[in-house]
Short mmCIF file of C-alpha atoms and ligand atoms in Angstrom, two decimals:
data_model
loop_
_atom_site.label_atom_id
_atom_site.label_comp_id
_atom_site.label_asym_id
_atom_site.label_seq_id
_atom_site.Cartn_x
_atom_site.Cartn_y
_atom_site.Cartn_z
CA MET A 1219 -0.01 0.00 -0.01
CA GLN A 1220 1.24 3.47 -0.78
CA ILE A 1221 0.29 6.97 0.29
CA ALA A 1222 0.13 9.99 -1.99
CA ASP A 1223 3.39 11.55 -3.22
CA ARG A 1224 2.30 14.98 -1.94
CA LEU A 1225 2.66 13.64 1.62
CA LYS A 1226 6.28 12.67 1.21
CA ASN A 1227 7.68 15.75 3.05
CA LEU A 1228 4.79 16.05 5.51
CA LYS A 1229 5.69 16.34 9.16
CA PRO A 1230 3.51 17.25 12.15
CA SER A 1231 3.47 20.97 13.14
CA ALA A 1232 6.74 21.52 15.01
CA THR A 1233 5.21 24.11 17.39
CA MET A 1234 2.29 21.85 18.27
CA GLU A 1235 4.67 18.91 18.86
CA LEU A 1236 6.90 20.93 21.19
CA ASP A 1237 3.90 22.32 23.05
CA ALA A 1238 2.60 18.75 23.51
CA GLN A 1239 6.02 17.62 24.74
CA ALA A 1240 6.23 20.44 27.31
CA LYS A 1241 2.62 19.77 28.45
CA ALA A 1242 3.40 16.05 28.88
CA MET A 1243 6.38 16.97 31.10
CA VAL A 1244 4.15 19.24 33.21
CA ALA A 1245 1.57 16.45 33.48
CA ALA A 1246 4.36 14.16 34.70
CA GLY A 1247 5.03 16.60 37.54
CA GLU A 1248 8.02 18.46 36.09
CA ALA A 1249 8.15 22.22 36.76
CA VAL A 1250 8.42 23.20 33.10
CA ILE A 1251 7.84 26.78 31.93
CA ASN A 1252 6.25 26.45 28.54
CA LEU A 1253 6.79 29.48 26.30
CA THR A 1254 6.28 27.59 23.05
CA ALA A 1255 2.65 28.11 22.28
CA GLY A 1256 1.15 30.89 20.22
CA GLU A 1257 -1.91 30.77 22.43
CA PRO A 1258 -3.30 33.61 24.56
CA ASP A 1259 -3.08 32.84 28.27
CA PHE A 1260 -6.48 34.56 28.80
CA SER A 1261 -9.91 32.98 28.83
CA PRO A 1262 -12.34 34.34 26.27
CA PRO A 1263 -14.32 37.36 27.59
CA GLU A 1264 -17.42 36.49 29.58
CA SER A 1265 -19.87 37.71 26.93
CA ILE A 1266 -18.43 35.09 24.59
CA LEU A 1267 -18.68 32.31 27.17
CA LEU A 1268 -22.31 33.19 27.90
CA ALA A 1269 -23.17 33.21 24.21
CA THR A 1270 -21.54 29.80 23.89
CA CYS A 1271 -23.74 28.29 26.64
CA GLN A 1272 -26.84 29.97 25.31
CA ALA A 1273 -26.17 28.75 21.80
CA ALA A 1274 -26.05 25.17 23.00
CA LEU A 1275 -29.13 25.52 25.22
CA THR A 1276 -31.23 27.24 22.58
CA GLY A 1277 -30.60 24.65 19.89
CA LYS A 1278 -28.01 26.45 17.75
CA THR A 1279 -26.63 22.99 17.16
CA LYS A 1280 -27.50 22.38 13.51
CA TYR A 1281 -25.62 22.76 10.24
CA THR A 1282 -25.38 26.33 9.00
CA GLN A 1283 -24.80 27.77 5.53
CA ALA A 1284 -21.43 26.39 4.31
CA LYS A 1285 -19.59 29.76 4.44
CA GLY A 1286 -21.04 30.66 7.84
CA GLN A 1287 -24.39 31.97 9.03
CA ALA A 1288 -25.60 35.20 7.47
CA SER A 1289 -25.67 37.30 10.68
CA LEU A 1290 -22.05 36.37 11.45
CA LEU A 1291 -20.91 37.06 7.86
CA GLN A 1292 -22.32 40.58 8.14
CA LYS A 1293 -20.38 41.11 11.40
CA VAL A 1294 -17.19 39.74 9.82
CA ALA A 1295 -17.60 42.13 6.87
CA ASP A 1296 -18.09 45.02 9.35
CA PHE A 1297 -14.95 43.84 11.24
CA PHE A 1298 -12.83 44.07 8.08
CA ASN A 1299 -14.45 47.41 7.11
CA LEU A 1300 -13.89 48.87 10.55
CA GLN A 1301 -10.26 47.94 10.59
CA LEU A 1302 -9.26 48.94 7.13
CA ASP A 1303 -12.14 50.49 5.28
CA TYR A 1304 -12.41 47.80 2.61
CA GLY A 1305 -16.02 48.63 1.80
CA SER A 1306 -16.77 44.87 1.89
CA SER A 1307 -20.12 43.19 1.97
CA ALA A 1308 -20.98 39.75 3.35
CA LYS A 1309 -20.17 38.42 -0.17
CA ASN A 1310 -16.52 39.31 0.36
CA VAL A 1311 -16.11 37.14 3.44
CA MET A 1312 -16.43 33.64 4.73
CA VAL A 1313 -16.02 31.90 8.06
CA THR A 1314 -14.06 28.68 8.43
CA SER A 1315 -12.83 26.23 11.05
CA GLY A 1316 -9.83 28.19 12.36
CA GLY A 1317 -7.07 30.38 10.99
CA LYS A 1318 -5.14 27.33 9.70
CA VAL A 1319 -7.87 26.27 7.30
CA ALA A 1320 -8.33 29.94 6.43
CA CYS A 1321 -4.70 29.89 5.18
CA PHE A 1322 -5.15 26.56 3.41
CA TRP A 1323 -8.29 27.29 1.40
CA PRO A 1324 -6.84 30.07 -0.75
CA LEU A 1325 -3.81 27.94 -1.51
CA PHE A 1326 -6.00 24.96 -2.34
CA ALA A 1327 -8.17 27.16 -4.53
CA THR A 1328 -5.32 28.66 -6.55
CA ILE A 1329 -2.30 26.30 -6.70
CA ASN A 1330 -1.77 23.79 -9.52
CA PRO A 1331 0.92 21.10 -9.24
CA GLY A 1332 4.32 22.68 -9.86
CA ASP A 1333 3.17 26.25 -9.17
CA GLU A 1334 5.60 28.27 -7.10
CA VAL A 1335 4.58 30.13 -3.95
CA ILE A 1336 6.92 32.71 -2.43
CA ILE A 1337 7.19 32.56 1.35
CA LEU A 1338 9.09 35.16 3.34
CA THR A 1339 11.41 33.75 6.02
CA PRO A 1340 11.14 33.47 8.93
CA TYR A 1341 7.67 32.03 8.22
CA TRP A 1342 4.81 30.65 10.25
CA THR A 1343 5.62 26.96 10.47
CA SER A 1344 2.65 25.56 8.51
CA TYR A 1345 2.94 27.54 5.22
CA PRO A 1346 5.45 25.31 3.37
CA ALA A 1347 3.56 22.11 4.32
CA MET A 1348 0.31 23.65 3.10
CA VAL A 1349 1.84 24.69 -0.20
CA GLU A 1350 3.27 21.21 -0.70
CA LEU A 1351 -0.04 19.55 0.16
CA CYS A 1352 -1.51 21.54 -2.73
CA GLY A 1353 1.23 20.23 -5.03
CA GLY A 1354 2.97 23.62 -5.03
CA VAL A 1355 6.66 24.44 -4.60
CA PRO A 1356 7.64 26.82 -1.81
CA VAL A 1357 10.23 29.39 -2.77
CA PHE A 1358 11.84 31.15 0.20
CA PHE A 1359 13.02 34.74 0.52
CA ASP A 1360 14.50 36.39 3.61
CA TYR A 1361 12.30 39.24 4.88
CA LYS A 1362 15.45 41.07 5.94
CA LYS A 1363 16.40 41.40 2.30
CA LEU A 1364 13.10 42.94 1.25
CA SER A 1365 14.69 46.25 0.28
CA ALA A 1366 17.83 44.67 -1.26
CA LYS A 1367 18.41 45.38 -4.96
CA ASP A 1368 20.69 44.10 -7.68
CA SER A 1369 21.10 46.02 -10.97
CA ASN A 1370 18.31 48.30 -9.82
CA GLN A 1371 15.81 45.46 -9.40
CA TYR A 1372 14.55 44.15 -6.06
CA LEU A 1373 15.98 40.69 -5.26
CA LEU A 1374 12.45 39.59 -4.39
CA GLU A 1375 11.24 40.52 -7.85
CA LYS A 1376 14.04 38.47 -9.37
CA LEU A 1377 12.55 35.36 -7.76
CA ILE A 1378 9.33 35.69 -9.75
CA THR A 1379 9.05 33.23 -12.64
CA ASP A 1380 6.18 32.31 -14.95
CA LYS A 1381 5.34 29.59 -12.41
CA THR A 1382 4.88 32.01 -9.48
CA LYS A 1383 1.25 31.79 -8.48
CA ALA A 1384 1.17 33.43 -5.03
CA ILE A 1385 3.10 35.04 -2.24
CA ILE A 1386 2.24 34.52 1.39
CA LEU A 1387 2.61 37.62 3.58
CA ASN A 1388 2.27 37.65 7.35
CA SER A 1389 2.26 40.93 9.26
CA PRO A 1390 2.18 41.21 12.26
CA ASN A 1391 4.55 38.30 11.96
CA ASN A 1392 4.85 35.01 13.67
CA PRO A 1393 7.62 34.25 14.73
CA ALA A 1394 9.52 37.52 14.27
CA GLY A 1395 6.92 39.98 15.68
CA TYR A 1396 7.64 42.56 12.98
CA VAL A 1397 4.88 44.72 11.47
CA PHE A 1398 5.29 45.82 7.83
CA SER A 1399 6.62 49.38 7.77
CA PRO A 1400 5.30 51.95 5.24
CA GLN A 1401 8.59 51.30 3.35
CA ASP A 1402 8.03 47.51 3.30
CA LEU A 1403 4.51 48.08 1.96
CA ALA A 1404 5.74 50.49 -0.70
CA ILE A 1405 8.22 47.86 -1.95
CA LEU A 1406 5.56 45.16 -2.07
CA GLU A 1407 3.23 47.54 -3.85
CA GLU A 1408 5.86 48.40 -6.42
CA ILE A 1409 6.65 44.75 -7.10
CA PHE A 1410 3.17 43.16 -7.09
CA THR A 1411 0.68 45.75 -8.33
CA ASP A 1412 1.00 44.81 -11.98
CA LYS A 1413 1.80 41.09 -11.51
CA ASN A 1414 -0.62 38.27 -12.02
CA ILE A 1415 0.13 36.81 -8.59
CA TRP A 1416 -2.17 36.17 -5.63
CA LEU A 1417 -1.28 37.81 -2.34
CA ILE A 1418 -2.30 35.65 0.56
CA SER A 1419 -2.08 38.00 3.52
CA ASP A 1420 -2.24 36.36 6.91
CA GLU A 1421 -3.30 39.18 9.25
CA ILE A 1422 -4.43 37.05 12.17
CA TYR A 1423 -2.48 39.28 14.60
CA ALA A 1424 -3.84 42.57 13.15
CA ASN A 1425 -5.37 43.59 16.46
CA LEU A 1426 -2.16 42.97 18.38
CA VAL A 1427 0.14 45.86 17.47
CA TYR A 1428 2.17 47.93 19.95
CA GLY A 1429 3.64 51.39 20.42
CA SER A 1430 3.55 53.64 17.36
CA ASN A 1431 3.34 50.72 14.92
CA ARG A 1432 0.21 50.48 12.77
CA HIS A 1433 -1.19 47.49 10.89
CA VAL A 1434 -1.90 48.32 7.27
CA SER A 1435 -3.14 45.58 4.94
CA ILE A 1436 -1.53 45.23 1.51
CA ALA A 1437 -5.10 45.07 0.14
CA SER A 1438 -5.75 48.65 1.15
CA LEU A 1439 -2.92 50.12 -0.98
CA ASN A 1440 -4.60 50.17 -4.37
CA ASP A 1441 -7.46 48.55 -6.32
CA GLN A 1442 -5.30 46.13 -8.27
CA LEU A 1443 -3.79 44.72 -5.08
CA LYS A 1444 -7.19 44.63 -3.43
CA GLU A 1445 -8.55 42.47 -6.23
CA LYS A 1446 -5.87 39.77 -5.86
CA THR A 1447 -5.38 39.75 -2.11
CA VAL A 1448 -6.99 37.18 0.15
CA ILE A 1449 -6.88 38.20 3.84
CA ILE A 1450 -6.81 35.76 6.73
CA ASN A 1451 -8.00 36.68 10.19
CA GLY A 1452 -9.90 34.85 12.93
CA ALA A 1453 -11.07 34.61 16.51
CA SER A 1454 -8.13 32.67 17.97
CA LYS A 1455 -5.61 35.36 18.81
CA ALA A 1456 -7.41 38.66 19.39
CA PHE A 1457 -10.38 37.09 21.22
CA ALA A 1458 -8.46 34.28 22.96
CA MET A 1459 -10.80 31.72 21.29
CA THR A 1460 -8.21 29.19 20.05
CA GLY A 1461 -10.29 26.10 20.82
CA TYR A 1462 -13.40 27.45 19.11
CA ARG A 1463 -11.71 27.05 15.74
CA ILE A 1464 -13.01 30.10 13.93
CA GLY A 1465 -11.18 31.72 11.02
CA PHE A 1466 -12.29 34.61 8.80
CA ILE A 1467 -11.37 35.06 5.12
CA TRP A 1468 -11.76 38.19 3.06
CA GLY A 1469 -11.36 38.39 -0.74
CA ASN A 1470 -13.05 39.21 -4.01
CA GLN A 1471 -16.46 37.62 -4.43
CA TRP A 1472 -15.28 35.13 -7.05
CA ILE A 1473 -12.49 33.58 -4.96
CA ILE A 1474 -14.66 33.60 -1.84
CA GLY A 1475 -17.34 31.71 -3.83
CA LYS A 1476 -14.79 29.09 -4.91
CA MET A 1477 -13.49 28.60 -1.38
CA ALA A 1478 -17.05 28.34 -0.05
CA GLN A 1479 -17.66 25.54 -2.57
CA ILE A 1480 -14.56 23.67 -1.36
CA GLN A 1481 -15.70 24.15 2.23
CA SER A 1482 -19.21 22.86 1.45
CA GLN A 1483 -17.66 19.66 0.07
CA VAL A 1484 -14.93 19.16 2.66
CA ILE A 1485 -16.12 20.35 6.08
CA GLY A 1486 -19.77 21.27 5.51
CA CYS A 1487 -19.76 24.33 7.76
CA PRO A 1488 -17.87 25.71 10.73
CA CYS A 1489 -19.09 24.66 14.18
CA SER A 1490 -22.53 26.30 14.74
CA ILE A 1491 -21.97 27.03 18.44
CA SER A 1492 -18.58 28.58 17.77
CA GLN A 1493 -20.18 30.77 15.11
CA VAL A 1494 -22.67 32.18 17.66
CA ALA A 1495 -19.76 32.78 20.05
CA ALA A 1496 -17.77 34.53 17.32
CA GLU A 1497 -20.69 36.79 16.56
CA ALA A 1498 -20.86 37.73 20.28
CA ALA A 1499 -17.11 38.36 20.19
CA LEU A 1500 -17.44 40.75 17.26
CA LYS A 1501 -20.40 42.57 18.82
CA LYS A 1502 -19.44 42.73 22.49
CA ALA A 1503 -15.77 42.08 23.22
CA LYS A 1504 -14.04 45.18 21.85
CA LEU A 1505 -13.02 46.48 25.28
CA GLU A 1506 -11.67 43.17 26.44
CA VAL A 1507 -9.64 42.74 23.24
CA GLU A 1508 -8.02 46.08 23.94
CA GLU A 1509 -7.35 45.08 27.56
CA MET A 1510 -5.60 41.90 26.41
CA ARG A 1511 -3.57 43.87 23.82
CA LYS A 1512 -2.46 46.30 26.55
CA SER A 1513 -1.46 43.44 28.75
CA TYR A 1514 0.82 41.92 26.03
CA GLU A 1515 2.25 45.41 25.43
CA HIS A 1516 2.95 45.80 29.13
CA ARG A 1517 4.81 42.46 29.25
CA LEU A 1518 6.75 43.46 26.17
CA ASN A 1519 7.79 46.85 27.57
CA THR A 1520 8.50 45.83 31.17
CA ILE A 1521 9.91 42.30 30.89
CA ILE A 1522 10.76 41.16 27.34
CA ARG A 1523 12.36 44.22 25.78
CA PRO A 1524 14.55 45.15 28.78
CA PHE A 1525 15.80 41.55 29.04
CA PHE A 1526 16.76 41.20 25.38
CA LYS A 1527 18.20 44.70 25.19
CA GLN A 1528 20.47 43.86 28.08
CA SER A 1529 21.32 40.33 26.78
CA GLY A 1530 23.35 41.76 23.89
CA LYS A 1531 21.69 39.13 21.60
CA LYS A 1532 20.42 40.00 18.16
CA TYR A 1533 16.61 39.94 17.89
CA PHE A 1534 13.84 41.22 15.68
CA GLN A 1535 12.17 44.29 17.20
CA PRO A 1536 8.83 42.95 18.52
CA GLU A 1537 6.18 45.30 17.14
CA GLY A 1538 3.09 43.07 17.10
CA ALA A 1539 1.75 39.53 17.80
CA PHE A 1540 3.24 38.07 20.99
CA TYR A 1541 6.66 36.63 20.15
CA VAL A 1542 10.28 37.59 20.46
CA PHE A 1543 12.67 35.92 18.00
CA PHE A 1544 16.37 36.00 18.93
CA LYS A 1545 19.64 34.79 17.48
CA LEU A 1546 22.00 32.36 19.13
CA ALA A 1547 25.78 32.56 19.08
CA GLU A 1548 27.21 31.85 15.61
CA GLY A 1549 27.30 28.12 14.86
CA THR A 1550 24.85 27.08 17.63
CA ASP A 1551 22.39 24.41 16.56
CA CYS A 1552 19.01 25.84 17.64
CA THR A 1553 17.35 22.43 17.96
CA ILE A 1554 20.04 21.10 20.27
CA PHE A 1555 19.94 24.44 22.19
CA CYS A 1556 16.16 24.08 22.80
CA GLN A 1557 16.49 20.40 23.76
CA ASP A 1558 19.27 21.16 26.29
CA LEU A 1559 17.36 24.16 27.65
CA LEU A 1560 14.32 21.99 28.26
CA LYS A 1561 16.37 19.21 29.85
CA LYS A 1562 18.59 21.36 32.06
CA GLU A 1563 16.46 24.41 32.91
CA LYS A 1564 12.95 23.09 32.17
CA LEU A 1565 12.23 25.96 29.83
CA ALA A 1566 10.46 25.15 26.55
CA LEU A 1567 11.08 27.40 23.50
CA VAL A 1568 10.84 26.72 19.76
CA PRO A 1569 13.94 26.38 17.56
CA GLY A 1570 14.05 28.70 14.55
CA GLN A 1571 14.42 25.68 12.29
CA ALA A 1572 10.66 25.31 12.58
CA PHE A 1573 10.29 28.73 10.94
CA GLY A 1574 12.93 28.29 8.24
CA TYR A 1575 15.48 30.30 10.25
CA PRO A 1576 18.12 28.04 11.79
CA GLY A 1577 20.26 29.57 14.55
CA TRP A 1578 17.32 31.51 16.00
CA VAL A 1579 14.78 30.77 18.76
CA ARG A 1580 11.17 31.89 19.36
CA LEU A 1581 9.78 32.76 22.77
CA SER A 1582 6.07 33.41 23.20
CA TYR A 1583 5.12 36.10 25.74
CA ALA A 1584 1.48 34.99 25.81
CA ALA A 1585 2.14 33.89 29.38
CA SER A 1586 1.75 35.42 32.85
CA GLU A 1587 4.29 37.98 34.00
CA GLN A 1588 5.43 35.58 36.69
CA GLN A 1589 6.00 32.77 34.16
CA LEU A 1590 7.87 35.14 31.86
CA SER A 1591 10.17 36.46 34.59
CA GLU A 1592 10.94 32.93 35.80
CA GLY A 1593 11.41 31.73 32.19
CA LEU A 1594 13.85 34.50 31.37
CA GLN A 1595 15.78 33.84 34.58
CA ARG A 1596 16.16 30.21 33.44
CA LEU A 1597 17.31 31.35 29.99
CA LYS A 1598 19.89 33.61 31.66
CA ASN A 1599 21.09 30.77 33.92
CA PHE A 1600 21.50 28.57 30.85
CA TRP A 1601 23.48 31.21 28.99
CA ILE A 1602 25.73 31.87 32.00
CA LYS A 1603 26.56 28.21 32.66
C1 PLP B 1248 0.51 33.43 11.60
C2 PLP B 1248 -0.58 32.46 11.97
N1 PLP B 1248 -1.52 32.17 11.06
C3 PLP B 1248 -2.49 31.31 11.34
C4 PLP B 1248 -2.59 30.70 12.53
C5 PLP B 1248 -3.67 29.69 12.79
O1 PLP B 1248 -4.64 30.15 13.68
P1 PLP B 1248 -5.69 29.20 14.29
O2 PLP B 1248 -5.22 28.83 15.66
O3 PLP B 1248 -6.96 29.97 14.32
O4 PLP B 1248 -5.82 27.98 13.43
C6 PLP B 1248 -1.60 30.91 13.52
C7 PLP B 1248 -1.64 30.22 14.81
O5 PLP B 1248 -0.67 30.09 15.50
C8 PLP B 1248 -0.59 31.86 13.22
O6 PLP B 1248 0.36 32.16 14.13
#
C-alpha cells in the first residue's frame, strides 16, 4: 500500500509537537515553563462564554450555511471594514474552522501542481507544508532582504518566474513579531501591483500591534492589489478563542465563492456554536480585546524588551503579535539548544528551524508575567553556565 506523493515531506506541526512535549512533562510533575505556544493565556471574555452556553441551550446545534451563518458574515464584513475600510459586503467574506484552514483554502483554490509560492522567512511553520499539500513548490526569501536590490531590481522581484502563483505575507509576523513598515508596503506595492500573482495576507495578529506601529493591509494600498489579495483573520488570537476554531477570510467575491464551494464539500460548515460565540465576540468584546492587547504590550515593555536589550543578543524588534525571535551565538544548533534548555532548565522554547530560520529561537510572551520572569531567569542561567 502506498500513500500519495504529496505527503512525502509532511511532518507534524513543530510548534504543536513541542507544546505537547512540554505539556506532557508538566503532566508528569516536572516544573516546566512552557513558552512555546502561540496561544493567549487569557480565557475568552465572559460575553463570549455566555453566548456559547446559550447557543447550546437554545438549539443552535444544527448545520449552517457552508460559508457561515448570514448574521455572522455581516459582522465579519463589518470587522474588516472597521479595521481597514475595505467597503466589503458579506459576499466578500467567509467563516471557516480556524485560521489554519483559512490559510489553506486560498492555496488549495489557486495552486496547480508545480506552481511556485513565495514565502518570506522566517515564516509561520505551517505555510510550506500547506503549499506542498496543494502540489505547489515553496520558494523562500529572507524578509530582511526585502529592500535589497541588484542592478536596480529588487531581489524579491528576481525570484518571480512564470510559475509564481502566489506570495504569502504575514504581518504582524509569527515568529519575528515585525509589522510591515510603510517602506516595506511600498516595496511590495511596487513589485506586485501589476503582476498576475495572488497575495495571501495572513493578518491574524492585526489587532495585536504595539507602540507607534500600525497595521496596514496590503489590500488597502490600491485597487489592483485589493482584487488579488486574500486576507486571513480569525477569533483565535485577538479574542483568545483558540479552541473554538473560527477563522475569517476576506477576498473578491469570485475567490470567496470558490473557497465556499470547497468548504461545502470538505467540512460542511464551521461549528454552529462557535459561530454564535464569534458573533458575540465581534459585537461585544471590543473592550476586552483592547485590555488583552495592553497586557501583552505591558509584558513586552516591562519584561521582554529590557531583558533582550540587556542580553546583547540580536533579535527582531517585537512590534506586534506576541513573540520575540532571537539569534543564538554563531554556529549554535538551535534544535540542540532548545532540547538542552528543556532538559537542564525546564524551559520550553521553539527552535528557529521550525520557521525556516536556523540559529534562531522563538519565545512566546502569551504567558503570565510571573512565568515570563521565571522563564527569562532560566534562560539567563542557561546562557551563563
Ligand atoms: C501566523 C498564523 N496564522 C494562522 C494561525 C492559525 O490560527 P488558528 O489557531 O486559528 O488555526 C496561527 C496560529 O498560530 C498563526 O500564528
